[in-house]
Short mmCIF file of C-alpha atoms in Angstrom, two decimals:
data_model
loop_
_atom_site.label_atom_id
_atom_site.label_comp_id
_atom_site.label_asym_id
_atom_site.label_seq_id
_atom_site.Cartn_x
_atom_site.Cartn_y
_atom_site.Cartn_z
CA UNK A 14 248.13 140.26 5.54
CA UNK A 15 250.88 142.78 6.16
CA UNK A 16 252.36 144.33 3.04
CA UNK A 17 255.59 142.39 3.18
CA UNK A 18 254.65 139.45 5.36
CA UNK A 19 254.84 136.64 4.69
CA UNK A 20 257.47 137.18 2.01
CA UNK A 21 257.66 135.15 -1.15
CA UNK A 22 260.97 133.68 0.01
CA UNK A 23 259.42 132.50 3.28
CA UNK A 24 256.48 130.94 1.44
CA UNK A 25 258.84 129.28 -1.04
CA UNK A 26 260.86 127.68 1.76
CA UNK A 27 257.77 126.31 3.53
CA UNK A 28 256.23 125.15 0.25
CA UNK A 29 259.46 123.41 -0.78
CA UNK A 30 259.60 121.52 2.53
CA UNK A 31 256.01 120.34 1.97
CA UNK A 32 256.79 119.31 -1.61
CA UNK A 33 259.78 117.26 -0.46
CA UNK A 34 257.41 115.29 1.77
CA UNK A 35 255.44 114.42 -1.38
CA UNK A 36 258.41 112.77 -3.14
CA UNK A 37 257.02 109.24 -2.60
CA UNK A 38 253.55 110.25 -3.84
CA UNK A 39 251.89 109.07 -7.04
CA UNK A 40 253.68 109.92 -10.28
CA UNK A 41 252.11 109.73 -13.72
CA UNK A 42 253.49 108.58 -17.06
CA UNK A 43 254.87 112.12 -17.39
CA UNK A 44 257.61 111.07 -14.96
CA UNK A 45 258.72 108.38 -17.43
CA UNK A 46 258.33 110.88 -20.28
CA UNK A 47 260.90 113.20 -18.77
CA UNK A 48 263.21 110.37 -17.71
CA UNK A 49 263.14 109.15 -21.30
CA UNK A 50 263.94 112.64 -22.58
CA UNK A 51 266.90 112.81 -20.21
CA UNK A 52 268.12 109.53 -21.74
CA UNK A 53 267.53 110.66 -25.34
CA UNK A 54 269.33 113.98 -25.02
CA UNK A 55 272.23 112.47 -23.07
CA UNK A 56 272.77 109.29 -25.08
CA UNK A 57 272.11 110.31 -28.68
CA UNK A 58 273.52 112.91 -31.09
CA UNK A 59 271.46 116.05 -31.55
CA UNK A 60 270.26 114.90 -34.98
CA UNK A 61 268.58 111.79 -33.59
CA UNK A 62 266.60 113.40 -30.77
CA UNK A 63 263.38 113.91 -32.73
CA UNK A 64 263.56 110.54 -34.50
CA UNK A 65 264.14 108.25 -31.51
CA UNK A 66 261.06 106.13 -30.72
CA UNK A 67 262.11 103.22 -28.51
CA UNK A 68 259.63 104.49 -25.97
CA UNK A 69 256.12 105.59 -26.89
CA UNK A 70 256.93 108.83 -25.03
CA UNK A 71 258.88 110.44 -27.84
CA UNK A 72 260.40 113.93 -27.59
CA UNK A 73 257.63 116.37 -28.56
CA UNK A 74 258.67 119.71 -27.04
CA UNK A 75 260.63 122.44 -28.91
CA UNK A 76 264.46 122.42 -28.92
CA UNK A 77 265.08 124.75 -25.97
CA UNK A 78 263.29 122.31 -23.69
CA UNK A 79 265.37 119.51 -25.19
CA UNK A 80 268.50 121.54 -24.39
CA UNK A 81 267.12 122.02 -20.89
CA UNK A 82 266.78 118.22 -20.53
CA UNK A 83 270.35 117.82 -21.81
CA UNK A 84 271.63 120.18 -19.10
CA UNK A 85 269.74 118.23 -16.43
CA UNK A 86 271.14 114.97 -17.80
CA UNK A 87 274.70 116.15 -17.13
CA UNK A 88 273.84 116.19 -13.43
CA UNK A 89 271.65 113.09 -13.64
CA UNK A 90 274.55 110.89 -14.73
CA UNK A 91 276.30 111.74 -11.45
CA UNK A 92 273.21 110.68 -9.48
CA UNK A 93 272.19 107.46 -11.23
CA UNK A 94 273.59 106.69 -14.73
CA UNK A 95 270.99 103.94 -15.20
CA UNK A 96 268.23 106.50 -15.66
CA UNK A 97 269.99 107.68 -18.84
CA UNK A 98 269.77 104.37 -20.67
CA UNK A 99 267.21 104.62 -23.44
CA UNK A 100 266.14 100.98 -23.20
CA UNK A 101 265.73 101.19 -19.41
CA UNK A 102 262.01 101.90 -19.74
CA UNK A 103 259.91 102.67 -16.63
CA UNK A 104 263.09 102.96 -14.56
CA UNK A 105 262.30 104.67 -11.25
CA UNK A 106 264.96 104.01 -8.64
CA UNK A 107 264.64 106.13 -5.53
CA UNK A 108 267.64 108.19 -6.67
CA UNK A 109 265.93 108.84 -10.00
CA UNK A 110 262.70 109.86 -8.29
CA UNK A 111 264.46 112.16 -5.85
CA UNK A 112 266.58 113.72 -8.60
CA UNK A 113 263.65 114.49 -10.86
CA UNK A 114 261.48 115.76 -8.01
CA UNK A 115 264.30 118.02 -6.79
CA UNK A 116 264.84 119.47 -10.26
CA UNK A 117 261.21 120.61 -10.35
CA UNK A 118 261.64 122.44 -7.04
CA UNK A 119 264.96 124.00 -8.00
CA UNK A 120 263.84 125.20 -11.43
CA UNK A 121 260.71 126.65 -9.83
CA UNK A 122 262.97 129.31 -8.32
CA UNK A 123 262.48 131.08 -11.65
CA UNK A 124 258.82 131.44 -10.73
CA UNK A 125 259.70 132.84 -7.30
CA UNK A 126 262.03 135.39 -8.89
CA UNK A 127 259.46 136.44 -11.50
CA UNK A 128 256.73 136.84 -8.89
CA UNK A 129 259.05 139.02 -6.82
CA UNK A 130 259.62 141.11 -9.96
CA UNK A 131 255.85 141.49 -10.23
CA UNK A 132 255.51 142.62 -6.60
CA UNK A 133 258.43 145.05 -6.90
CA UNK A 134 256.98 146.55 -10.09
CA UNK A 135 253.72 147.38 -8.30
CA UNK A 136 253.31 150.73 -6.63
CA UNK A 137 251.32 152.24 -3.78
CA UNK A 138 248.21 150.46 -2.55
CA UNK A 139 248.38 147.88 -5.31
CA UNK A 140 251.59 146.41 -3.88
CA UNK A 141 249.73 144.61 -1.11
CA UNK A 142 247.33 143.12 -3.63
CA UNK A 143 250.27 142.12 -5.85
CA UNK A 144 251.88 140.37 -2.89
CA UNK A 145 248.71 138.36 -2.24
CA UNK A 146 248.34 137.47 -5.92
CA UNK A 147 251.99 136.42 -6.14
CA UNK A 148 251.73 134.15 -3.09
CA UNK A 149 248.53 132.61 -4.47
CA UNK A 150 250.34 131.68 -7.69
CA UNK A 151 253.38 130.34 -5.84
CA UNK A 152 251.17 128.12 -3.64
CA UNK A 153 248.80 127.22 -6.47
CA UNK A 154 247.12 123.80 -6.11
CA UNK A 155 247.43 123.52 -9.88
CA UNK A 156 251.20 123.68 -9.81
CA UNK A 157 251.32 121.35 -6.80
CA UNK A 158 249.13 118.73 -8.50
CA UNK A 159 250.62 118.98 -12.00
CA UNK A 160 254.31 119.56 -11.26
CA UNK A 161 255.07 118.11 -7.85
CA UNK A 162 252.83 115.03 -7.85
CA UNK A 163 251.70 114.27 -11.39
CA UNK A 164 255.09 115.56 -12.61
CA UNK A 165 256.00 118.32 -15.07
CA UNK A 166 258.14 121.47 -15.23
CA UNK A 167 255.44 124.13 -15.61
CA UNK A 168 256.61 126.26 -12.67
CA UNK A 169 259.83 127.45 -14.28
CA UNK A 170 258.10 128.15 -17.62
CA UNK A 171 255.31 130.15 -16.00
CA UNK A 172 258.09 132.04 -14.23
CA UNK A 173 259.45 133.00 -17.66
CA UNK A 174 255.96 134.03 -18.78
CA UNK A 175 255.39 136.22 -15.71
CA UNK A 176 258.84 137.81 -16.10
CA UNK A 177 257.93 138.65 -19.69
CA UNK A 178 254.61 140.18 -18.61
CA UNK A 179 256.30 142.25 -15.91
CA UNK A 180 258.95 143.57 -18.32
CA UNK A 181 256.13 144.74 -20.59
CA UNK A 182 255.13 147.18 -17.85
CA UNK A 183 257.93 149.63 -18.74
CA UNK A 184 258.85 151.06 -22.13
CA UNK A 185 262.54 150.56 -21.37
CA UNK A 186 262.12 146.79 -21.03
CA UNK A 187 259.62 146.10 -23.83
CA UNK A 188 262.31 144.55 -26.02
CA UNK A 189 263.31 142.19 -23.22
CA UNK A 190 259.67 141.20 -22.77
CA UNK A 191 259.35 140.17 -26.40
CA UNK A 192 262.64 138.30 -26.50
CA UNK A 193 261.92 136.40 -23.29
CA UNK A 194 258.54 135.36 -24.65
CA UNK A 195 260.21 134.20 -27.88
CA UNK A 196 262.53 132.08 -25.73
CA UNK A 197 259.51 130.63 -23.95
CA UNK A 198 257.93 129.67 -27.29
CA UNK A 199 261.07 127.68 -28.06
CA UNK A 200 260.63 125.80 -24.78
CA UNK A 201 256.95 124.85 -24.98
CA UNK A 202 254.79 125.50 -28.00
CA UNK A 203 251.55 125.69 -26.02
CA UNK A 204 252.42 129.35 -25.36
CA UNK A 205 251.72 130.03 -29.05
CA UNK A 206 248.15 130.45 -27.86
CA UNK A 207 249.19 133.65 -26.09
CA UNK A 208 251.38 134.95 -28.92
CA UNK A 209 248.66 137.03 -30.68
CA UNK A 210 248.38 139.29 -27.62
CA UNK A 211 252.15 139.78 -27.56
CA UNK A 212 252.20 140.51 -31.29
CA UNK A 213 249.51 143.20 -31.08
CA UNK A 214 250.89 144.81 -27.91
CA UNK A 215 254.52 144.96 -29.07
CA UNK A 216 253.44 146.14 -32.51
CA UNK A 217 251.40 148.95 -31.00
CA UNK A 218 253.70 150.20 -28.23
CA UNK A 219 257.15 149.24 -29.50
CA UNK A 220 257.09 149.07 -33.30
CA UNK A 221 254.60 151.88 -34.05
CA UNK A 222 254.88 155.48 -32.97
CA UNK A 223 252.81 156.43 -29.90
CA UNK A 224 251.70 159.54 -31.82
CA UNK A 225 250.44 157.77 -34.91
CA UNK A 226 249.79 154.15 -35.86
CA UNK A 227 250.86 155.04 -39.38
CA UNK A 228 254.43 155.83 -38.34
CA UNK A 229 256.84 152.94 -37.88
CA UNK A 230 259.72 153.00 -35.40
CA UNK A 231 262.09 151.25 -37.77
CA UNK A 232 265.00 150.77 -35.36
CA UNK A 233 262.74 149.11 -32.80
CA UNK A 234 261.32 146.80 -35.47
CA UNK A 235 264.83 145.81 -36.50
CA UNK A 236 265.94 145.12 -32.92
CA UNK A 237 262.87 143.06 -32.09
CA UNK A 238 262.88 141.18 -35.38
CA UNK A 239 266.62 140.46 -35.27
CA UNK A 240 266.38 139.29 -31.66
CA UNK A 241 263.55 136.88 -32.44
CA UNK A 242 265.40 135.53 -35.49
CA UNK A 243 268.52 134.91 -33.40
CA UNK A 244 266.54 133.11 -30.67
CA UNK A 245 264.69 130.88 -33.13
CA UNK A 246 267.92 130.36 -35.03
CA UNK A 247 269.68 129.07 -31.92
CA UNK A 248 266.72 126.79 -31.15
CA UNK A 249 265.88 125.43 -34.59
CA UNK A 250 268.94 126.33 -36.67
CA UNK A 251 270.94 123.12 -36.10
CA UNK A 252 267.90 121.03 -37.07
CA UNK A 253 267.17 123.22 -40.10
CA UNK A 254 270.67 122.53 -41.41
CA UNK A 255 269.82 118.82 -41.35
CA UNK A 256 266.38 119.49 -42.90
CA UNK A 257 264.61 118.09 -39.82
CA UNK A 258 262.05 120.88 -39.30
CA UNK A 259 259.16 118.84 -40.83
CA UNK A 260 259.98 115.99 -38.44
CA UNK A 261 259.99 118.36 -35.45
CA UNK A 262 256.70 119.92 -36.51
CA UNK A 263 255.09 116.49 -36.84
CA UNK A 264 256.08 115.81 -33.22
CA UNK A 265 254.91 119.21 -31.95
CA UNK A 266 251.51 119.20 -33.68
CA UNK A 267 250.03 115.66 -33.75
CA UNK A 268 246.54 116.47 -35.02
CA UNK A 269 245.62 112.78 -35.24
CA UNK A 270 245.06 112.65 -31.47
CA UNK A 271 241.45 113.76 -31.79
CA UNK A 272 239.31 116.64 -30.54
CA UNK A 273 239.12 115.61 -26.88
CA UNK A 274 241.71 114.22 -24.52
CA UNK A 275 240.95 110.95 -22.69
CA UNK A 276 239.52 112.98 -19.83
CA UNK A 277 237.58 115.86 -21.35
CA UNK A 278 239.24 119.17 -20.54
CA UNK A 279 236.54 121.48 -19.10
CA UNK A 280 235.86 123.46 -22.26
CA UNK A 281 233.14 123.99 -24.86
CA UNK A 282 233.85 120.62 -26.46
CA UNK A 283 233.33 118.89 -23.11
CA UNK A 284 229.87 120.42 -22.97
CA UNK A 285 229.36 119.43 -26.61
CA UNK A 286 230.45 115.87 -25.84
CA UNK A 287 228.16 115.73 -22.81
CA UNK A 288 225.26 116.91 -24.93
CA UNK A 289 226.06 114.18 -27.46
CA UNK A 290 225.87 111.55 -24.70
CA UNK A 291 222.52 112.93 -23.55
CA UNK A 292 221.15 112.96 -27.10
CA UNK A 293 222.17 109.33 -27.58
CA UNK A 294 219.77 108.44 -24.74
CA UNK A 295 217.02 110.72 -26.04
CA UNK A 296 217.45 109.85 -29.71
CA UNK A 297 214.78 107.08 -29.84
CA UNK A 298 212.14 109.42 -28.36
CA UNK A 299 213.14 112.41 -30.48
CA UNK A 300 213.52 110.49 -33.72
CA UNK A 301 217.20 111.40 -34.09
CA UNK A 302 219.60 109.25 -36.08
CA UNK A 303 222.55 107.76 -34.22
CA UNK A 304 225.84 106.81 -35.87
CA UNK A 305 226.55 103.33 -34.49
CA UNK A 306 230.27 103.46 -35.30
CA UNK A 307 230.62 106.61 -33.14
CA UNK A 308 229.35 105.03 -29.92
CA UNK A 309 232.85 103.84 -28.97
CA UNK A 310 234.63 107.08 -29.84
CA UNK A 311 236.12 109.75 -27.57
CA UNK A 312 232.68 110.66 -26.34
CA UNK A 313 233.10 107.57 -24.19
CA UNK A 314 236.41 108.77 -22.77
CA UNK A 315 238.85 106.96 -25.05
CA UNK A 316 241.80 108.42 -26.94
CA UNK A 317 241.68 108.61 -30.72
CA UNK A 318 239.75 110.19 -33.55
CA UNK A 319 236.68 111.96 -32.27
CA UNK A 320 233.33 111.08 -33.78
CA UNK A 321 230.01 112.17 -32.33
CA UNK A 322 227.01 109.89 -32.47
CA UNK A 323 224.28 112.53 -32.88
CA UNK A 324 225.85 115.98 -33.16
CA UNK A 325 228.01 117.01 -36.16
CA UNK A 326 231.72 116.21 -35.94
CA UNK A 327 234.23 118.97 -35.21
CA UNK A 328 237.33 119.40 -37.38
CA UNK A 329 240.72 120.92 -36.51
CA UNK A 330 239.96 123.77 -38.93
CA UNK A 331 236.75 124.63 -37.06
CA UNK A 332 238.66 124.71 -33.77
CA UNK A 333 241.37 126.89 -35.27
CA UNK A 334 238.95 129.39 -36.81
CA UNK A 335 236.83 129.57 -33.63
CA UNK A 336 239.90 130.22 -31.53
CA UNK A 337 241.26 132.83 -33.93
CA UNK A 338 238.00 134.78 -34.14
CA UNK A 339 237.48 134.78 -30.38
CA UNK A 340 241.07 135.89 -29.79
CA UNK A 341 240.70 138.70 -32.31
CA UNK A 342 237.85 140.31 -30.33
CA UNK A 343 239.92 141.41 -27.28
CA UNK A 344 242.92 142.16 -29.51
CA UNK A 345 240.98 144.98 -31.18
CA UNK A 346 240.64 146.79 -27.87
CA UNK A 347 244.29 146.11 -27.05
CA UNK A 348 245.38 147.70 -30.33
CA UNK A 349 243.49 150.93 -29.66
CA UNK A 350 244.06 150.98 -25.87
CA UNK A 351 247.47 149.34 -25.34
CA UNK A 352 247.74 149.63 -21.54
CA UNK A 353 249.48 146.99 -19.44
CA UNK A 354 246.21 145.93 -17.77
CA UNK A 355 244.60 145.48 -21.18
CA UNK A 356 247.65 143.52 -22.34
CA UNK A 357 247.44 141.06 -19.46
CA UNK A 358 243.69 140.90 -19.98
CA UNK A 359 244.20 140.10 -23.67
CA UNK A 360 246.77 137.42 -22.80
CA UNK A 361 244.22 135.91 -20.41
CA UNK A 362 241.43 136.02 -23.00
CA UNK A 363 243.70 134.45 -25.63
CA UNK A 364 244.30 131.69 -23.10
CA UNK A 365 240.55 131.35 -22.54
CA UNK A 366 239.76 131.12 -26.27
CA UNK A 367 242.44 128.52 -26.95
CA UNK A 368 241.44 126.43 -23.93
CA UNK A 369 237.72 126.59 -24.60
CA UNK A 370 237.79 126.05 -28.37
CA UNK A 371 241.17 124.42 -29.13
CA UNK A 372 241.85 120.97 -30.58
CA UNK A 373 242.83 118.14 -28.18
CA UNK A 374 243.16 120.45 -25.17
CA UNK A 375 244.68 118.97 -22.01
CA UNK A 376 243.07 119.83 -18.68
CA UNK A 377 246.48 121.04 -17.46
CA UNK A 378 246.31 123.93 -19.95
CA UNK A 379 243.85 125.73 -17.65
CA UNK A 380 246.92 127.26 -15.98
CA UNK A 381 247.38 129.31 -19.17
CA UNK A 382 244.29 131.18 -18.01
CA UNK A 383 244.52 131.07 -14.23
CA UNK A 384 248.09 132.36 -13.87
CA UNK A 385 247.94 135.52 -16.03
CA UNK A 386 244.44 136.26 -14.72
CA UNK A 387 245.80 136.09 -11.15
CA UNK A 388 247.98 139.14 -11.86
CA UNK A 389 244.95 141.37 -12.49
CA UNK A 390 242.27 139.55 -10.46
CA UNK A 391 242.54 142.17 -7.71
CA UNK A 392 242.22 145.18 -9.98
CA UNK A 393 238.65 145.60 -8.71
CA UNK A 394 235.72 143.53 -7.49
CA UNK A 395 234.35 142.93 -10.99
CA UNK A 396 237.62 141.28 -12.01
CA UNK A 397 237.49 139.19 -8.84
CA UNK A 398 233.91 138.13 -9.60
CA UNK A 399 235.06 136.74 -12.95
CA UNK A 400 238.14 135.12 -11.43
CA UNK A 401 236.34 133.32 -8.60
CA UNK A 402 234.51 130.61 -10.63
CA UNK A 403 237.64 130.08 -12.72
CA UNK A 404 239.72 129.43 -9.60
CA UNK A 405 237.21 126.83 -8.40
CA UNK A 406 236.49 125.17 -11.76
CA UNK A 407 240.10 125.17 -12.94
CA UNK A 408 241.47 123.47 -9.85
CA UNK A 409 238.60 121.00 -9.37
CA UNK A 410 239.05 119.95 -13.00
CA UNK A 411 242.59 118.78 -12.15
CA UNK A 412 241.44 116.32 -9.50
CA UNK A 413 241.09 113.34 -11.90
CA UNK A 414 244.82 113.61 -12.61
CA UNK A 415 245.38 112.12 -9.15
CA UNK A 416 243.07 109.13 -8.95
CA UNK A 417 244.84 107.04 -6.30
CA UNK A 418 243.29 106.92 -2.79
CA UNK A 419 246.47 108.08 -1.02
CA UNK A 420 246.44 111.41 -2.86
CA UNK A 421 242.72 112.11 -2.31
CA UNK A 422 243.13 113.93 1.05
CA UNK A 423 246.18 115.83 -0.23
CA UNK A 424 244.55 117.26 -3.34
CA UNK A 425 241.20 117.87 -1.64
CA UNK A 426 242.32 119.43 1.64
CA UNK A 427 245.07 121.50 0.04
CA UNK A 428 242.81 122.85 -2.73
CA UNK A 429 239.89 123.63 -0.42
CA UNK A 430 242.22 125.36 2.05
CA UNK A 431 243.83 127.37 -0.78
CA UNK A 432 240.43 128.43 -2.14
CA UNK A 433 239.10 129.43 1.27
CA UNK A 434 242.22 131.37 2.24
CA UNK A 435 242.91 133.25 -0.96
CA UNK A 436 239.34 133.94 -1.99
CA UNK A 437 238.73 135.47 1.45
CA UNK A 438 241.96 137.49 1.25
CA UNK A 439 241.18 138.56 -2.30
CA UNK A 440 237.69 139.59 -1.23
CA UNK A 441 239.18 141.92 1.39
CA UNK A 442 241.82 143.40 -0.91
CA UNK A 443 239.89 143.91 -4.15
CA UNK A 444 238.79 147.57 -4.37
CA UNK A 445 235.26 148.56 -5.31
CA UNK A 446 234.55 149.00 -8.99
CA UNK A 447 233.23 152.18 -10.58
CA UNK A 448 231.02 150.02 -12.78
CA UNK A 449 227.99 148.08 -11.71
CA UNK A 450 228.57 144.48 -10.56
CA UNK A 451 226.82 141.71 -12.46
CA UNK A 452 225.44 138.16 -12.45
CA UNK A 453 228.65 136.32 -11.54
CA UNK A 454 228.40 137.25 -7.86
CA UNK A 455 225.36 135.03 -7.23
CA UNK A 456 226.51 132.47 -9.77
CA UNK A 457 229.86 132.08 -7.95
CA UNK A 458 228.23 131.43 -4.58
CA UNK A 459 225.96 128.74 -5.97
CA UNK A 460 228.73 127.28 -8.12
CA UNK A 461 231.15 126.92 -5.20
CA UNK A 462 228.43 125.31 -3.06
CA UNK A 463 227.83 122.64 -5.72
CA UNK A 464 231.52 121.73 -5.84
CA UNK A 465 231.50 120.06 -2.41
CA UNK A 466 228.90 117.32 -3.10
CA UNK A 467 230.37 116.86 -6.58
CA UNK A 468 233.84 116.14 -5.17
CA UNK A 469 232.39 113.75 -2.59
CA UNK A 470 230.38 111.87 -5.21
CA UNK A 471 233.18 111.60 -7.79
CA UNK A 472 235.87 110.67 -5.27
CA UNK A 473 233.98 108.40 -2.87
CA UNK A 474 230.25 107.83 -3.31
CA UNK A 475 230.38 106.64 -6.93
CA UNK A 476 232.89 103.92 -6.08
CA UNK A 477 230.83 102.78 -3.09
CA UNK A 478 227.58 102.62 -5.07
CA UNK A 479 228.75 101.37 -8.47
CA UNK A 480 232.16 99.83 -7.80
CA UNK A 481 234.04 99.62 -11.11
CA UNK A 482 230.95 100.16 -13.25
CA UNK A 483 230.38 103.42 -15.17
CA UNK A 484 233.98 104.51 -14.54
CA UNK A 485 233.71 107.43 -16.94
CA UNK A 486 230.67 108.92 -15.21
CA UNK A 487 232.60 110.81 -12.47
CA UNK A 488 235.00 112.15 -15.12
CA UNK A 489 232.09 113.34 -17.23
CA UNK A 490 230.42 115.05 -14.25
CA UNK A 491 233.68 116.73 -13.17
CA UNK A 492 234.48 117.89 -16.68
CA UNK A 493 230.98 119.19 -17.42
CA UNK A 494 230.70 120.95 -14.04
CA UNK A 495 234.10 122.56 -14.48
CA UNK A 496 233.31 123.57 -18.07
CA UNK A 497 230.28 125.53 -16.86
CA UNK A 498 232.51 127.43 -14.43
CA UNK A 499 235.22 128.18 -16.99
CA UNK A 500 232.73 129.28 -19.66
CA UNK A 501 230.83 131.43 -17.13
CA UNK A 502 234.08 133.01 -15.99
CA UNK A 503 235.12 133.68 -19.60
CA UNK A 504 231.81 135.39 -20.45
CA UNK A 505 232.06 137.43 -17.26
CA UNK A 506 235.62 138.53 -17.95
CA UNK A 507 234.75 139.51 -21.52
CA UNK A 508 232.10 141.82 -20.10
CA UNK A 509 234.57 143.26 -17.57
CA UNK A 510 237.31 143.66 -20.20
CA UNK A 511 235.15 145.67 -22.58
CA UNK A 512 233.42 147.80 -19.93
CA UNK A 513 236.48 148.74 -17.87
#
């Protein structure tokens, strides 16, 4: 790949043309979610947004995203006013579909801009690697599957995240980095998982003196604190005046949904759930007690309170404490060595910890790890070794989101092509490491080889052999396989992070 060819703009144009061809493709309930939010924000007063519940898909994102939906609704009413009627549930006229699909592509320009910022901020030999990493994120199968087929607006929000990370590269733009991230938190609260890394980094390099951690740069603290207060005030202030903050928080943090999502996200709890299923079968031989009322719980792929039949149950507090402790480990290094590479590494590891140990994690949240990791995956070959199984596991784990036959060749061919192209390019561009390479090299080769028969079995062979029986088996295999890759990648990156 030449240093400046193909450009991000050229890739964005080609990618957009391909995404337009996918307009008639499968769309999930998330399409109706966002149509309903357009209707809520356009048809009701501000004070009723977080109380409206005609549809089961109630508004459960922070206020800035609600404002974003309101802005889109002002254009939507010119396209098809019927989509803005609250009681018009499941409405999907072709104009509605085209409008919502187009808005995803248009708002994704924020991602293109942020990635160009990342390339421009790189210097010397690293610029070519930055260009490759940026294109890989822009053409990500994850964003294609989640945003442009399944349907969400992650592209623009990851653009904001990347812009914030890039601004953290210079001392002169540290304040902007913090304020942009605060804005992002007011758009989607899932980014709270990354907030500890921002807190430690900005505290260390912006609020404390570079000469001594015991000296406070008071003016910087005031500017950052005042800016964050203003941003959160604009977002939540109107609702605070009406004493609606408890109602908003109940929408943003619905802990009653259970430990695992309907399809287990590929994390530690997926492996735990798989082990519980295995122990149910082995219990009679091993003399283990089985809780009969737990046999129909989430361990069988349903949504609701999670109860394990053999293993001890997991509480939200256990998830929170596990996540907090595992995030604190990389944050210690970041505090004492607050470089930009360590900051992005800490953001990535905070994403890992929250994904692997969080409560009711969605499989789509794997992008919280993949996208920041992509920015430093080409730092050296040890970073690439840790990134490789994540790239495979993270994207394969998204396949069950598209379960219709028409989308099978799209998700499979596109993802396999992306993996082959970028992993080969990354392999050529990643410089040698001064440290010794480790176990993930052989693990990655074997792991990638296993993915092919797994995809074939889960997508085709299972249906041919079993028909509609054991429908959760392919999901369990996919989730458990992917969890092994994500956990292996996390362990590998922890080693790299602390030995670099």
